[in-house]
Structure formats: structure tokens, C-alpha cells
Amino acid sequence: MQTIDKQATVKIAIDLGLTEDEFERIVEILGRTPNFTELSIFSVMWSEHCSYKNSIHWLKTLPRNGSRLLVEAGEENAGLVDIGDGLACAFKIESHNHPSAIEPYQGAATGVGGIHRDIFTMGARPIAALNSLRFGNLDLPHTRRLVRGVVHGIGDYGNCFGVPTVGGEVYFHPCYNQNILVNAMSVGIVKAGETVSAIAEGIGNPVFIVGSATGKDGIHGATFASADLTEDSADDLPAVQVGDPFQEKLLLEATLEAIQTGAIVGMQDMGAAGITCSTSEMSAKGKCGMRVYLDKVPTRQANMKDWEILLSESQERMLIVAKKGEEQLLLNVFDKWDLECAEIGEVTGTGQLEYYYHGELVAKVPAEALVLGGGAPVYKREYKKPDYIEQAARFKPNAINAPADYIETARKVFSAPNIVSKRWIYQQYDSMVRTNTMTTNSPSDAAVVRVKGTRKALAMTTDCNPMYVQADPYIGAMIAVAEAARNIVCSGGEPVAITNCLNFGNPYNPEVYWQFVQAIKGMGDACRKFDTPVTGGNVSFYNQSVLKDRTEPVYPTPTIGMLGILDDASRHMTLDFKAPRHQIYMIGTPQNDIACSEYLRIIHGVELSPAPYFDIDEEFHIQHNLKALIREGMIASAHDVSEGGLFTALVESAMVRGLGFEVETDTNFRKDAYWFGESQSRVVVSVALDIEDDLVNYLNAHNVPFTKLGEVKGTHIVIDGLDHGPLSDWKNLYDHTLGEKMEA
Amino acid sequence: MKFGVVVFPGSNCDDDILHVLGEVLQQETVALWHKESALSGFDAGDCIVLPGGFSYGDYLRAGAIARFSPIMRAVIEFANAGGQVWGICNGFQILCEAGLLPGVLLRNANQQFICKNTWLKVATNNSPITAALHPDKALKIPIAHADGRYFADTETLMALQQNDQILFQYCDAQGHVTEAANPNGALLNIAGICNRSRNVFGMMPHPERAAEPALGNTDGRNLFESLLQTARTMAV
């Protein structure tokens, strides 16, 4: 019997992660029963990871238009933003959670490699990388092992690849004990008009596979990413890919050089679902078909099965459709870089993907039926508000007693893993290669990277406090967007657009799905307010810990990666106090709010409380005026108040130059809320004495709430006349706590 | 004087050096592909730079494969004929592997990649890249490497000292060479050296990352200026 006629069964479909309904739908599409290879193709393409089947309905409600957008969300591998000067910026964030939980080093490394490929497959050169990491309780040896592995993996890949890791964020919380989150972001630059599309066009055009040979690693990785992480997941180790950053560096240089030959029609990197995904998505986009000879694919080992070649997620590979007759131009470039470049098929007009192996047709499926926006299923899941939300609302701040010893309390909050410097981590990343990183010597709330050949710089940040989102997914997601924008604005930038990485639990759990829907609504509202459309991103469901009697989803973590522009790089605003006698102000309104703060969790052990105070109009007003203050040169520093509250923000501004400060409490507020509360929309600024009046006049004239806190003075921290000790002691605590815990 | 910057597969600081030499310092600068077998158009007054990065992925041992690239034979000939060769980071590792500089660069003492600003003491003015540097003023120049722990046998170390071949030592902001200021465990806090003829230099820190006001640090630019100034003096 011919392979094409060997009928697969519903049971196999279910084993591959498909449902019975989906199996029937496949039979209907093909007009016959699929074979195993075809079923495998559908299973990966209709997996959550590739099809977004449980999320796309809601993702479409996010704002996706803007005057600066050159490519809308979902159209290409990443979003594309016009940054002027004839340049565009491609940027995207993506998760690699499940592989990293099982094999932290390779999982994180290939996460970095994958997101960079998404950027340079469009023709953009990656200029910066960021990441957003979530780990469990740092006191657990298992957590420290994961931290070491992930950091090592990100470092080894990014350092060798030669793109600086310029920013990121790390949170620790027990909800991530088993299921860590590893989100990687890449930002690239391309000349407008020189981008390459992920499209197959032109009947008879040859199809090439370029880069690494295909091996058995990562087979069914996309399906793996779309299933619950369980005790047995370690048995799925072959589903984790292995990275080779050197190969990726060659692929980058060769690819960008190949684009210049003009011989490329379309190109797509191979990530999830390997050759299957790239051939089907490129064909569907071009409304054509492809004939692919799998035996022509260079493989790492003999006797690979057809479906293994189709599904392999071997890294550092690209699929290229070339102009017929100009193949040699491409071959010359890849030969120069010692990269394999094999012709494996051709574009057809049938709309069908026909895969041959040793002369025999092994699978034939319509491209359109496989892809998102085509035949891939779309589900609207039911959702239900979880009970814990009501519990959180019953939180009574007045039942929380103010601490007796404020200095000791400050020390405990300030040395918490979520607050302290992540230096032990980021020093293992090359943050300066390509010589554009302005924030190495001039730190600011967002990373700032100049664009050579222009006066511009790009500001970029990743943000999401999962505790806030757990407390209230709608408000928490709005805060994630608002904080990202605040970080960009505090750095002198104009927020432009976002990419998102939506990390949630199992979408078939109605309470998890409620969190998802609420977070999308909050994110959408905030993005509309700040005029920062969503250019793309990624959804990662099924993030949860399996306990003895139940599964526990991670806190909902919709990470925001935001891009901002500084039209004049010299307007970069930094967070450090500049000189003694500069006056310190807080812009924004203090609140009697301790909800959801690190202080509440660490000092009082309260896990459940509402999201911190947040008013989006107030936030917008503050940011709008802050931009003006920076533009007019009226402030010397700006630093947003976030985790750890006002106390932490002040010390962070003070430590950079070792300049102490003297400040007073506003006694109209609870003292603990004043110093440690995490109510939003507040920024610490400093101002030179001679223009202090100008600042105050501006704030009054524009109805911007503010409080004078005190002044930069000496080398100690002094609050309400009480000496909190030398700044150097606090700096020591801040710089070395994480390292000491990691090396313990 | 003219500069050639060798591009090995896996070099990733080549663009940075080309930018600083070509754009910032306005020098005649060419990128040289590693497969070239001759340095045509370069004479003894010129300088070949081996940039940082991960040549051949550093998969065997940093610099161990790059030394076999076709261009390296020409670079060695060029150096032996008195031409100036400057290896930075991976370039330093390659020069040691190629035998143009003594010693080796081992994995950092803490077994980790380290990227941060370090302070460098100028240990001698007797080299083109240090001639114009202030001997008492520590320079802030960043490192970014996993294999930067300079190591050599006692004899070699003594020879380095006797011949005044140590160019830079890790120090604190005040210029004191201390153990605490040593980021990677390098013997004698060595951050950079030259050969006996003083025309081949290797250093782990990246001066090209500290050469522009826009990046908030210009200490590294002084090394390039020193080299150019020395060349001008020689020409006169």
C-alpha cells in the first residue's frame, strides 16, 4: 500500500493532541482519511502554539493600527514600525517556557535564537535583545538551578550571536516553582523598503533550505508547548531543541547579504513545526502550493522518517523561495559563509503542499487549511470569574499594623529578591556589543540604544508585575502597559508600539480563561489610551504547576515589550541624582495604598489583596507633562516609583553616584503606604536649585500633582531627620544580595 | 597609517572597530575576510586589528581554530616584518593561540561570562597604544568575555615584567592594582600585553566600546589616539 493510503485513526489523532472533532474536520478537508504524516502536520499546525485557536478571537480585539505601523500584527514574523530617516524597526517578544522548565540552558538559548531569527528573516539586523523571566521561590535549590541554566543559556547564545542584551526584568514567586517563564525579545533595524516577506510566489520558483542540517531534535515541540507541563514532561526531552549561536551568526550575516542580491522572493525562519510551518505559511500567504522533496533536505542522521524531517525543530534554518534563474547568486553567498543551501522543491499553483520522500508522495494537504486565518480552528472558550477575586476585594488595609522599626522594614523590603539589583544575572550578558547601548554609563528606566547614522535612539523595556495581574487581570494588564510607557517616558522617549507575550494557564480552565479575557481587555484599553498599538507577539497557555491533588496555574503574566523613540538621542533622561543640593520632588499623588505591594507580602505575609491604586487618565496626564518637562530641560533626573515603593525609587536614584538624600514624610498618609506602597503614576524627579521655581510654576500651571520630598545631600539616607545609615551600605545590600543567594 | 580589520566567521566586534576607526577617528579602514591569503596594500606602518567575538563559535578553545584561517599566515608574516597587530578580546586569544603573544587566556575564575566596566592601570608607556596615556590615571574600559584569565608559566611572567611587556593591569578607580579589582583571576591582574618587539598588542578589555561621548565614556579613545600619534611621530 502507498504511504498516502495508510489511514490513521482517531486514537492517533488524540495521541497527537488533536480532538475528535478536529479529526473529523481534517477528514472533511481532505475528502479522505489522513495518513500518519498528514495527521502529524495538522496536529502541529493546529496546536495552540501555531494556530492561536483559543486566543485569536480575543487577540483581534487589541488595537492593531497606527500611523507608524508598516506591517500589522500577524502579517509577518514580527511587527514593523516606521522610525523615520528611512528606517524601520522590527521587534517581537516570544516565550520559551516549557523547554526552559525541562532543560533550562537549551530552552532559554533556543528561545533567544528563535526570536532573533524572527527579526532577521524580515531583513532586519537585530540591534538589541531583552528578556522577561519568572522563577519560583529562590530559596529552593531547584529554582537556583533553573536560574543558573536560563541565565547561562541566554548569555551563551546572545553573547556569541553578538547582539547586546540591554534590558529585562526578573520576578520570583512560588507560583512559578515548576513552570518558569522565559520570554525573549529582539529589536532590529531595516531600511524601509528592503524588508523581506514570508511569502511563496511565482510558479516554478525554487525552494531552498539554508543553515543547519535537520535532526531529530524538537519533534512535536509545538505540540509539547501546547500541553500541560507534568511530572512526565522530562520524558519529552527530545522535544527540546539544541542551539548553535555560531551557526546563527553565520546565518544572520549570510541572510542579510543574500537579500542584497535581489534573488530572494520570500523567506521564513524555521521555528515551531519546522519545515511544515514554513512551507505551509509561506504558501498560504502567497495563495500557492509547494512540491517538496524531503530526501533532498540535509539531515544529521540517516534513516529519518518523512514526518520526522517535516516536524523537526532543529534550529538555525531558513526556508527561502528564490527567483528562478538567479539561484547561483544565493549559492555564492551561502558558500562564502560555509553554510549548507539545498534546493528541496518548487512553488506550484495548486494550493497544495505535496511532500515526496524517495520518489513517493507521502503527504498532500491544502496549505490554506493549516494556517491561522485559514482552515485552522477558532474557539471561543467559556470563562468564569474566580472566587479569589472577591476574597481579594475584602482585604482591609486598616487591619495591617504599621511596623515598629522602619529602618529594619526598609532593609527587608529593599533586599527582597524582586527588588534587589539583578546584576548577578545581567553581568553574564554582553550588554554593550555593537556600541549603541547608551544606558551602560547613563542608566535610565528603559534601555536606550542609539541608531547609528541618525540623531535618534530607541528606548525599550519589558514590563509586567504578575502579582498585580493576579489580583485584578484587567487593571494589572493596564498597569503593565502604563508602566512600560512610564519607563519609556522617564527615559526621554515617546512610546510607539508594543509586542506582547501572554503567559497563562490552561485555557480550558474557565477561571484561567477569565484571567486571559480580562487581561486582553485591560491591555487593549491601555494601548488605545497611550496610542501604542500591538504589533504582534505570542501566546503561551498551559503554564501551571502540578501538585499532588490539583494543578495550579501560574499567575497570569501578560508581558509587555514596548518600543519608544527619542528623536534626539541627546534628550536621553537618566534616573540618577546629579549633584548635591538638587531638590527632590515626586510627581503624582501619594495614596493610602499598600495593596499588592512587596511590603505587604514580605513584612505582613499577605498574598491576596486588590491591585494597587491606578487611574489611567491620571497616568496619561502625568506622562504627558513629564515629556514636556524633559523636553524643556526642567528636570535633572526621572525615575518611576514601582516595586518597593517610594523608598526604593529614591535609593535607586541615589546609589548611581553615591549621593545621599534628606527627605520628609507627608504625615497626611500612612507612613508605610507613603514609603512602601505601590500605587501607580508616580515619578521621582530632581531639579537644580536655580530652576526649581520654573518647575513648580510649570506643575501648578498644568495641574500636575506633586510633593516636595527633600534634597540631595551628604552620603547618608536621612528620613524625617532619622539617619538610615550610609548609602554605601544600602548599595552593598542592593548589589550583592542576589549573588550571595545564588552562590550559597 | 591604514587599518585592516579581520573578519573571522563569528567575529562580532568587527563592525564596532570599523565604526570607531572609520567614522569616529576618520581613518582609512578596510574589512578583511578571513579567507584572504595575503595582506595586499598594507605595509609596516599600518595596523591589522583582530576584533572581538566568537570566531568559529569558540567551540574548541577560544581562538584555537581561527589561527588556522588562511589570513593568519599573512598576519604572522606581517607582524614578523614589523607591522602592527592589535588583538582585542577574541583577537587577543587568537594572537596567543597563533604564538604571536605569550601565554593563554583561561576561563574566568568564577566560570562565568562577565560584562562590565573595569579600571585599567597603564603599566608602561613603552608601546604605541600606551605611549600617550597618562601613567597615573586609571582608564575605565569595559570587558565582555568568558575566557579572559591571563595565564603563563613563571618564566614567561618574569620575562614579561623584565621586558616591560605588560601594558594594562586591572585596578580600582584610584589606580591601585588589587585582588578585589581583578575581575577574572588573571595573573598579575594582566589585562593586556605586547610582544618583545612591541608591535603586537593584545588586550581583553574593549577600548572601542568606550570611544564616544554618546556612550558616556571616551577613555578607550585615548588608546587609538596614542597609536595614531605614535605613527605621526615616527613619520616625522
XYZ file of N, CA and C in Angstrom, chain A residues 303-469:
501
model
N 18.341 7.630 7.828
C 17.084 6.928 8.083
C 16.063 7.721 8.887
N 16.033 9.023 8.693
C 14.956 9.771 9.356
C 13.657 9.505 8.614
N 12.576 9.425 9.361
C 11.252 9.216 8.757
C 10.787 10.529 8.110
N 9.890 10.420 7.149
C 9.418 11.635 6.478
C 8.826 12.630 7.465
N 8.018 12.111 8.391
C 7.366 13.032 9.334
C 8.362 13.631 10.321
N 9.452 12.903 10.570
C 10.484 13.469 11.456
C 11.147 14.673 10.779
N 11.400 14.546 9.492
C 12.001 15.669 8.748
C 11.021 16.847 8.707
N 9.754 16.533 8.510
C 8.742 17.592 8.417
C 8.554 18.338 9.728
N 8.638 17.608 10.839
C 8.305 18.210 12.131
C 9.522 18.667 12.922
N 10.711 18.270 12.494
C 11.918 18.611 13.242
C 11.978 20.109 13.516
N 12.343 20.455 14.752
C 12.514 21.868 15.093
C 13.991 22.191 15.263
N 14.826 21.495 14.506
C 16.254 21.836 14.513
C 16.390 23.332 14.272
N 17.308 23.949 15.001
C 17.431 25.408 14.982
C 18.276 25.882 13.805
N 18.353 27.202 13.675
C 19.250 27.869 12.729
C 19.016 27.435 11.279
N 17.744 27.378 10.891
C 17.415 27.050 9.500
C 16.464 28.105 8.931
N 16.536 28.273 7.624
C 15.642 29.199 6.925
C 15.094 28.518 5.679
N 13.884 28.891 5.308
C 13.322 28.445 4.036
C 13.293 29.659 3.111
N 13.863 29.497 1.939
C 13.942 30.629 1.007
C 13.313 30.246 -0.330
N 12.434 31.116 -0.829
C 11.954 30.970 -2.200
C 12.759 31.956 -3.039
N 13.440 31.415 -4.065
C 14.336 32.252 -4.864
C 13.735 32.506 -6.246
N 14.268 33.528 -6.915
C 13.856 33.784 -8.293
C 14.530 32.756 -9.186
N 13.710 32.083 -10.003
C 14.270 31.064 -10.887
C 15.291 31.707 -11.827
N 16.425 31.087 -11.953
C 17.465 31.624 -12.818
C 18.502 32.442 -12.066
N 18.166 32.850 -10.836
C 19.120 33.652 -10.043
C 19.656 32.872 -8.847
N 19.420 31.557 -8.855
C 19.823 30.727 -7.714
C 21.301 30.875 -7.390
N 22.125 30.994 -8.459
C 23.567 30.990 -8.236
C 24.021 32.148 -7.349
N 23.314 33.284 -7.470
C 23.658 34.441 -6.632
C 23.546 34.078 -5.154
N 22.490 33.327 -4.825
C 22.293 32.900 -3.433
C 23.359 31.887 -3.034
N 23.561 30.911 -3.922
C 24.518 29.854 -3.599
C 25.905 30.436 -3.320
N 26.274 31.464 -4.079
C 27.584 32.089 -3.858
C 27.709 32.660 -2.448
N 26.659 33.336 -2.003
C 26.703 33.953 -0.669
C 26.801 32.874 0.413
N 25.966 31.853 0.301
C 25.980 30.838 1.368
C 27.263 30.014 1.335
N 27.840 29.894 0.142
C 29.131 29.221 0.035
C 30.210 30.036 0.741
N 30.161 31.354 0.547
C 31.139 32.228 1.216
C 31.113 32.015 2.731
N 29.909 31.869 3.271
C 29.771 31.728 4.723
C 29.802 30.268 5.172
N 30.159 29.369 4.258
C 30.268 27.934 4.572
C 28.965 27.372 5.138
N 27.853 27.812 4.578
C 26.557 27.303 5.035
C 25.941 26.406 3.975
N 25.258 25.388 4.429
C 24.589 24.496 3.508
C 23.357 25.206 2.916
N 23.143 25.050 1.638
C 21.992 25.656 0.968
C 21.506 24.643 -0.059
N 20.405 23.969 0.229
C 19.953 22.870 -0.628
C 18.605 23.188 -1.242
N 18.491 22.944 -2.551
C 17.204 23.138 -3.221
C 16.352 21.919 -2.896
N 15.188 22.142 -2.303
C 14.376 20.997 -1.865
C 13.017 20.939 -2.547
N 12.709 21.903 -3.398
C 11.398 21.831 -4.040
C 11.116 23.050 -4.879
N 9.833 23.213 -5.207
C 9.467 24.350 -6.050
C 8.051 24.822 -5.717
N 7.791 26.057 -6.103
C 6.467 26.645 -5.889
C 5.536 26.137 -6.994
N 4.319 25.779 -6.595
C 3.313 25.338 -7.569
C 2.077 26.213 -7.466
N 1.164 26.041 -8.409
C -0.053 26.855 -8.387
C -1.260 26.112 -7.842
N -1.009 24.952 -7.233
C -2.120 24.090 -6.843
C -2.751 24.435 -5.505
N -2.042 25.196 -4.694
C -2.559 25.445 -3.347
C -2.305 24.270 -2.410
N -1.732 23.219 -2.961
C -1.476 22.011 -2.166
C -0.010 21.944 -1.758
N 0.217 21.409 -0.566
C 1.577 21.067 -0.166
C 1.757 19.590 -0.466
N 2.694 19.293 -1.362
C 2.927 17.892 -1.726
C 4.328 17.521 -1.280
N 4.401 16.629 -0.310
C 5.694 16.211 0.219
C 6.047 14.831 -0.331
N 7.195 14.749 -0.979
C 7.666 13.477 -1.542
C 8.849 12.976 -0.728
N 8.975 11.661 -0.635
C 10.135 11.091 0.037
C 10.574 9.872 -0.766
N 11.774 9.903 -1.272
C 12.310 8.823 -2.110
C 11.333 8.467 -3.240
N 10.839 9.501 -3.910
C 10.015 9.271 -5.089
C 8.543 9.022 -4.819
N 8.186 8.919 -3.556
C 6.795 8.585 -3.250
C 6.104 9.775 -2.572
N 4.878 10.048 -2.967
C 4.110 11.113 -2.318
C 3.705 10.635 -0.924
N 4.189 11.316 0.123
C 3.905 10.847 1.489
C 2.846 11.684 2.190
N 2.592 12.880 1.675
C 1.536 13.696 2.270
C 1.096 14.746 1.275
N -0.198 15.029 1.275
C -0.726 16.054 0.382
C -1.852 16.768 1.116
N -1.609 18.013 1.454
C -2.608 18.775 2.208
C -2.705 20.194 1.651
N -3.897 20.784 1.678
C -4.017 22.168 1.214
C -3.389 23.129 2.230
N -2.506 24.020 1.765
C -1.791 24.936 2.666
C -2.762 25.784 3.482
N -3.768 26.312 2.816
C -4.710 27.226 3.456
C -5.394 26.591 4.667
N -5.649 25.265 4.571
C -6.386 24.586 5.640
C -5.591 24.509 6.934
N -4.276 24.708 6.832
C -3.428 24.502 8.008
C -3.261 25.742 8.861
N -3.423 26.915 8.245
C -2.898 28.109 8.907
C -3.951 28.949 9.619
N -3.435 29.720 10.544
C -4.208 30.731 11.246
C -4.807 31.691 10.220
N -6.085 31.946 10.350
C -6.737 32.819 9.374
C -7.253 32.040 8.175
N -6.842 30.765 8.082
C -7.332 29.889 7.025
C -8.230 28.827 7.654
N -7.818 27.574 7.497
C -8.656 26.494 7.990
C -8.445 26.108 9.442
N -7.451 26.697 10.093
C -7.200 26.329 11.488
C -8.405 26.699 12.342
N -8.740 25.834 13.288
C -9.939 26.087 14.090
C -9.824 27.343 14.950
N -10.964 27.940 15.236
C -11.010 29.092 16.143
C -12.049 28.777 17.210
N -11.661 28.852 18.457
C -12.586 28.525 19.545
C -12.831 29.731 20.435
N -14.073 29.842 20.883
C -14.392 30.816 21.934
C -14.631 30.006 23.191
N -13.744 30.097 24.114
C -13.861 29.289 25.332
C -14.752 30.000 26.345
N -15.352 29.198 27.196
C -16.154 29.817 28.254
C -15.241 30.307 29.376
N -15.742 31.279 30.105
C -14.933 31.791 31.211
C -15.792 32.155 32.406
N -15.146 32.161 33.550
C -15.869 32.378 34.804
C -14.955 33.088 35.783
N -15.502 34.092 36.445
C -14.704 34.860 37.409
C -14.322 33.975 38.599
N -13.053 33.880 38.912
C -12.655 33.022 40.040
C -13.084 33.623 41.381
N -13.287 32.746 42.352
C -13.741 33.197 43.676
C -12.723 34.082 44.385
N -11.445 33.836 44.100
C -10.422 34.549 44.882
C -10.475 36.068 44.659
N -11.066 36.484 43.530
C -11.141 37.915 43.241
C -11.972 38.628 44.318
N -13.091 37.986 44.697
C -13.934 38.572 45.753
C -13.185 38.599 47.082
N -12.448 37.533 47.320
C -11.657 37.480 48.568
C -10.673 38.640 48.616
N -10.026 38.873 47.489
C -9.031 39.950 47.435
C -9.685 41.289 47.740
N -10.921 41.465 47.235
C -11.629 42.728 47.439
C -11.940 42.967 48.918
N -11.980 41.874 49.699
C -12.311 42.025 51.122
C -11.099 42.412 51.976
N -9.958 42.600 51.332
C -8.744 42.987 52.057
C -8.961 44.306 52.808
N -8.603 44.310 54.101
C -8.784 45.506 54.928
C -7.423 46.087 55.310
N -7.011 47.144 54.628
C -5.685 47.706 54.936
C -5.578 48.152 56.389
N -6.707 48.562 56.969
C -6.638 49.061 58.344
C -6.316 47.972 59.351
N -6.504 46.729 58.919
C -6.156 45.618 59.808
C -4.646 45.362 59.819
N -3.947 46.037 58.934
C -2.485 45.870 58.869
C -1.834 46.942 59.729
N -1.089 46.489 60.723
C -0.444 47.437 61.621
C 0.840 47.987 61.016
N 1.066 49.268 61.235
C 2.310 49.878 60.753
C 3.479 49.256 61.509
N 4.627 49.105 60.840
C 5.771 48.470 61.511
C 6.352 49.366 62.605
N 6.985 48.732 63.570
C 7.573 49.488 64.673
C 8.915 50.076 64.250
N 9.695 49.290 63.533
C 11.046 49.706 63.161
C 11.109 49.935 61.644
N 11.103 51.192 61.255
C 11.052 51.493 59.819
C 12.358 51.186 59.105
N 13.460 51.348 59.804
C 14.744 51.091 59.137
C 14.858 49.601 58.818
N 14.494 48.776 59.794
C 14.574 47.330 59.582
C 13.579 46.898 58.489
N 12.402 47.494 58.501
C 11.405 47.182 57.475
C 11.926 47.554 56.091
N 12.517 48.734 56.022
C 13.064 49.187 54.740
C 14.133 48.215 54.250
N 14.960 47.758 55.180
C 16.035 46.839 54.811
C 15.465 45.531 54.253
N 14.424 45.026 54.902
C 13.819 43.757 54.453
C 13.186 43.897 53.078
N 12.455 44.994 52.894
C 11.803 45.196 51.588
C 12.870 45.387 50.506
N 13.858 46.203 50.843
C 14.875 46.591 49.860
C 15.761 45.414 49.443
N 15.874 44.411 50.309
C 16.749 43.283 49.977
C 15.954 42.080 49.461
N 14.669 42.272 49.177
C 13.857 41.178 48.640
C 14.325 40.847 47.213
N 14.288 39.567 46.847
C 14.767 39.177 45.514
C 14.099 39.949 44.370
N 12.838 40.338 44.548
C 12.160 41.072 43.471
C 12.603 42.524 43.375
N 13.279 43.020 44.421
C 13.677 44.430 44.454
C 15.164 44.603 44.121
N 16.004 43.752 44.663
C 17.456 43.974 44.570
C 17.947 43.980 43.128
N 19.150 44.468 42.977
C 19.787 44.517 41.652
C 19.888 43.113 41.073
N 19.636 43.021 39.773
C 19.768 41.735 39.086
C 21.149 41.631 38.441
N 22.117 42.355 39.017
C 23.475 42.401 38.480
C 24.083 41.015 38.267
N 23.853 40.097 39.240
C 24.432 38.749 39.098
C 23.979 38.129 37.774
N 22.773 38.481 37.369
C 22.245 37.950 36.114
C 22.782 38.737 34.914
N 22.593 40.062 34.931
C 22.864 40.805 33.693
C 24.353 40.961 33.394
N 25.196 40.776 34.412
C 26.633 40.836 34.114
C 27.093 39.650 33.278
N 26.253 38.631 33.203
C 26.619 37.477 32.374
C 26.170 37.658 30.921
N 25.511 38.783 30.657
C 25.103 39.101 29.294
C 25.984 40.211 28.738
N 26.430 40.065 27.495
C 27.101 41.174 26.838
C 26.046 42.234 26.531
N 26.144 43.362 27.221
C 25.126 44.400 27.055
C 25.630 45.554 26.196
N 26.869 45.447 25.694
C 27.466 46.617 25.030
C 27.899 46.388 23.591
N 27.968 45.125 23.149
C 28.445 44.869 21.787
C 27.578 45.645 20.794
N 28.145 46.036 19.688
C 27.560 46.894 18.653
C 27.646 48.376 19.031
N 28.186 48.667 20.201
C 28.464 50.038 20.669
C 27.327 51.034 20.421
N 26.135 50.649 20.849
C 24.996 51.565 20.772
C 24.307 51.782 22.112
N 24.672 50.972 23.106
C 23.945 50.994 24.369
C 24.297 52.240 25.174
N 23.362 53.170 25.261
C 23.620 54.422 25.971
C 23.429 54.278 27.476
N 22.718 53.221 27.887
C 22.371 53.102 29.302
C 23.440 52.391 30.138
N 24.541 51.961 29.506
C 25.637 51.364 30.278
C 26.173 52.363 31.290
N 26.490 53.549 30.806
C 27.087 54.564 31.675
C 26.097 55.636 32.115
N 24.904 55.607 31.547
C 23.874 56.595 31.899
C 22.545 55.867 32.075
N 22.346 55.220 33.231
C 21.166 54.370 33.400
C 19.851 55.155 33.409
N 18.840 54.542 32.812
C 17.502 55.129 32.827
C 16.481 54.008 32.976
N 15.205 54.374 33.140
C 14.175 53.375 33.419
C 14.006 52.381 32.272
N 14.189 52.854 31.035
C 14.160 51.952 29.884
C 15.570 51.888 29.311
N 15.877 50.797 28.612
C 17.161 50.722 27.922
C 17.103 51.660 26.721
N 18.202 52.369 26.471
C 18.233 53.289 25.344
C 19.414 52.931 24.436
N 19.096 52.754 23.167
C 20.070 52.291 22.174
C 20.073 53.282 21.025
N 21.209 53.878 20.757
C 21.248 54.868 19.671
C 21.166 54.155 18.313
N 20.712 54.903 17.320
C 20.663 54.365 15.965
C 21.748 55.070 15.168
N 22.830 54.343 14.856
C 23.970 54.956 14.168
C 23.522 55.564 12.838
N 24.124 56.671 12.501
C 23.799 57.321 11.234
C 22.592 58.243 11.330
N 21.984 58.332 12.513
C 20.864 59.248 12.720
C 21.082 59.977 14.055
N 20.203 60.910 14.360
C 20.276 61.570 15.678
C 19.406 60.829 16.696
N 18.778 59.763 16.236
C 17.756 59.090 17.044
C 18.318 58.023 17.975
N 17.481 57.654 18.937
C 17.751 56.478 19.758
C 16.418 55.773 19.987
N 16.496 54.494 20.251
C 15.298 53.727 20.577
C 15.310 53.418 22.068
N 14.153 53.575 22.699
C 14.015 53.188 24.106
C 13.187 51.916 24.134
N 13.547 50.982 24.999
C 12.821 49.712 25.015
C 12.779 49.137 26.411
N 11.699 48.424 26.691
C 11.528 47.898 28.041
C 10.589 46.698 28.010
N 10.751 45.801 28.987
C 9.761 44.744 29.191
C 9.175 44.914 30.581
N 7.872 44.796 30.707
C 7.226 45.026 31.993
C 5.999 44.164 32.198
N 5.887 43.641 33.390
C 4.644 43.028 33.848
C 4.823 42.575 35.283
N 4.072 43.171 36.180
C 4.064 42.694 37.556
C 2.929 41.680 37.685
N 3.266 40.388 37.762
C 2.230 39.354 37.737
C 1.356 39.358 38.992
N 1.893 39.895 40.085
C 1.087 39.970 41.304
C -0.114 40.890 41.086
N 0.125 41.988 40.379
C -0.972 42.921 40.091
C -2.003 42.258 39.171
N -1.498 41.497 38.195
C -2.418 40.897 37.214
C -3.240 39.790 37.880
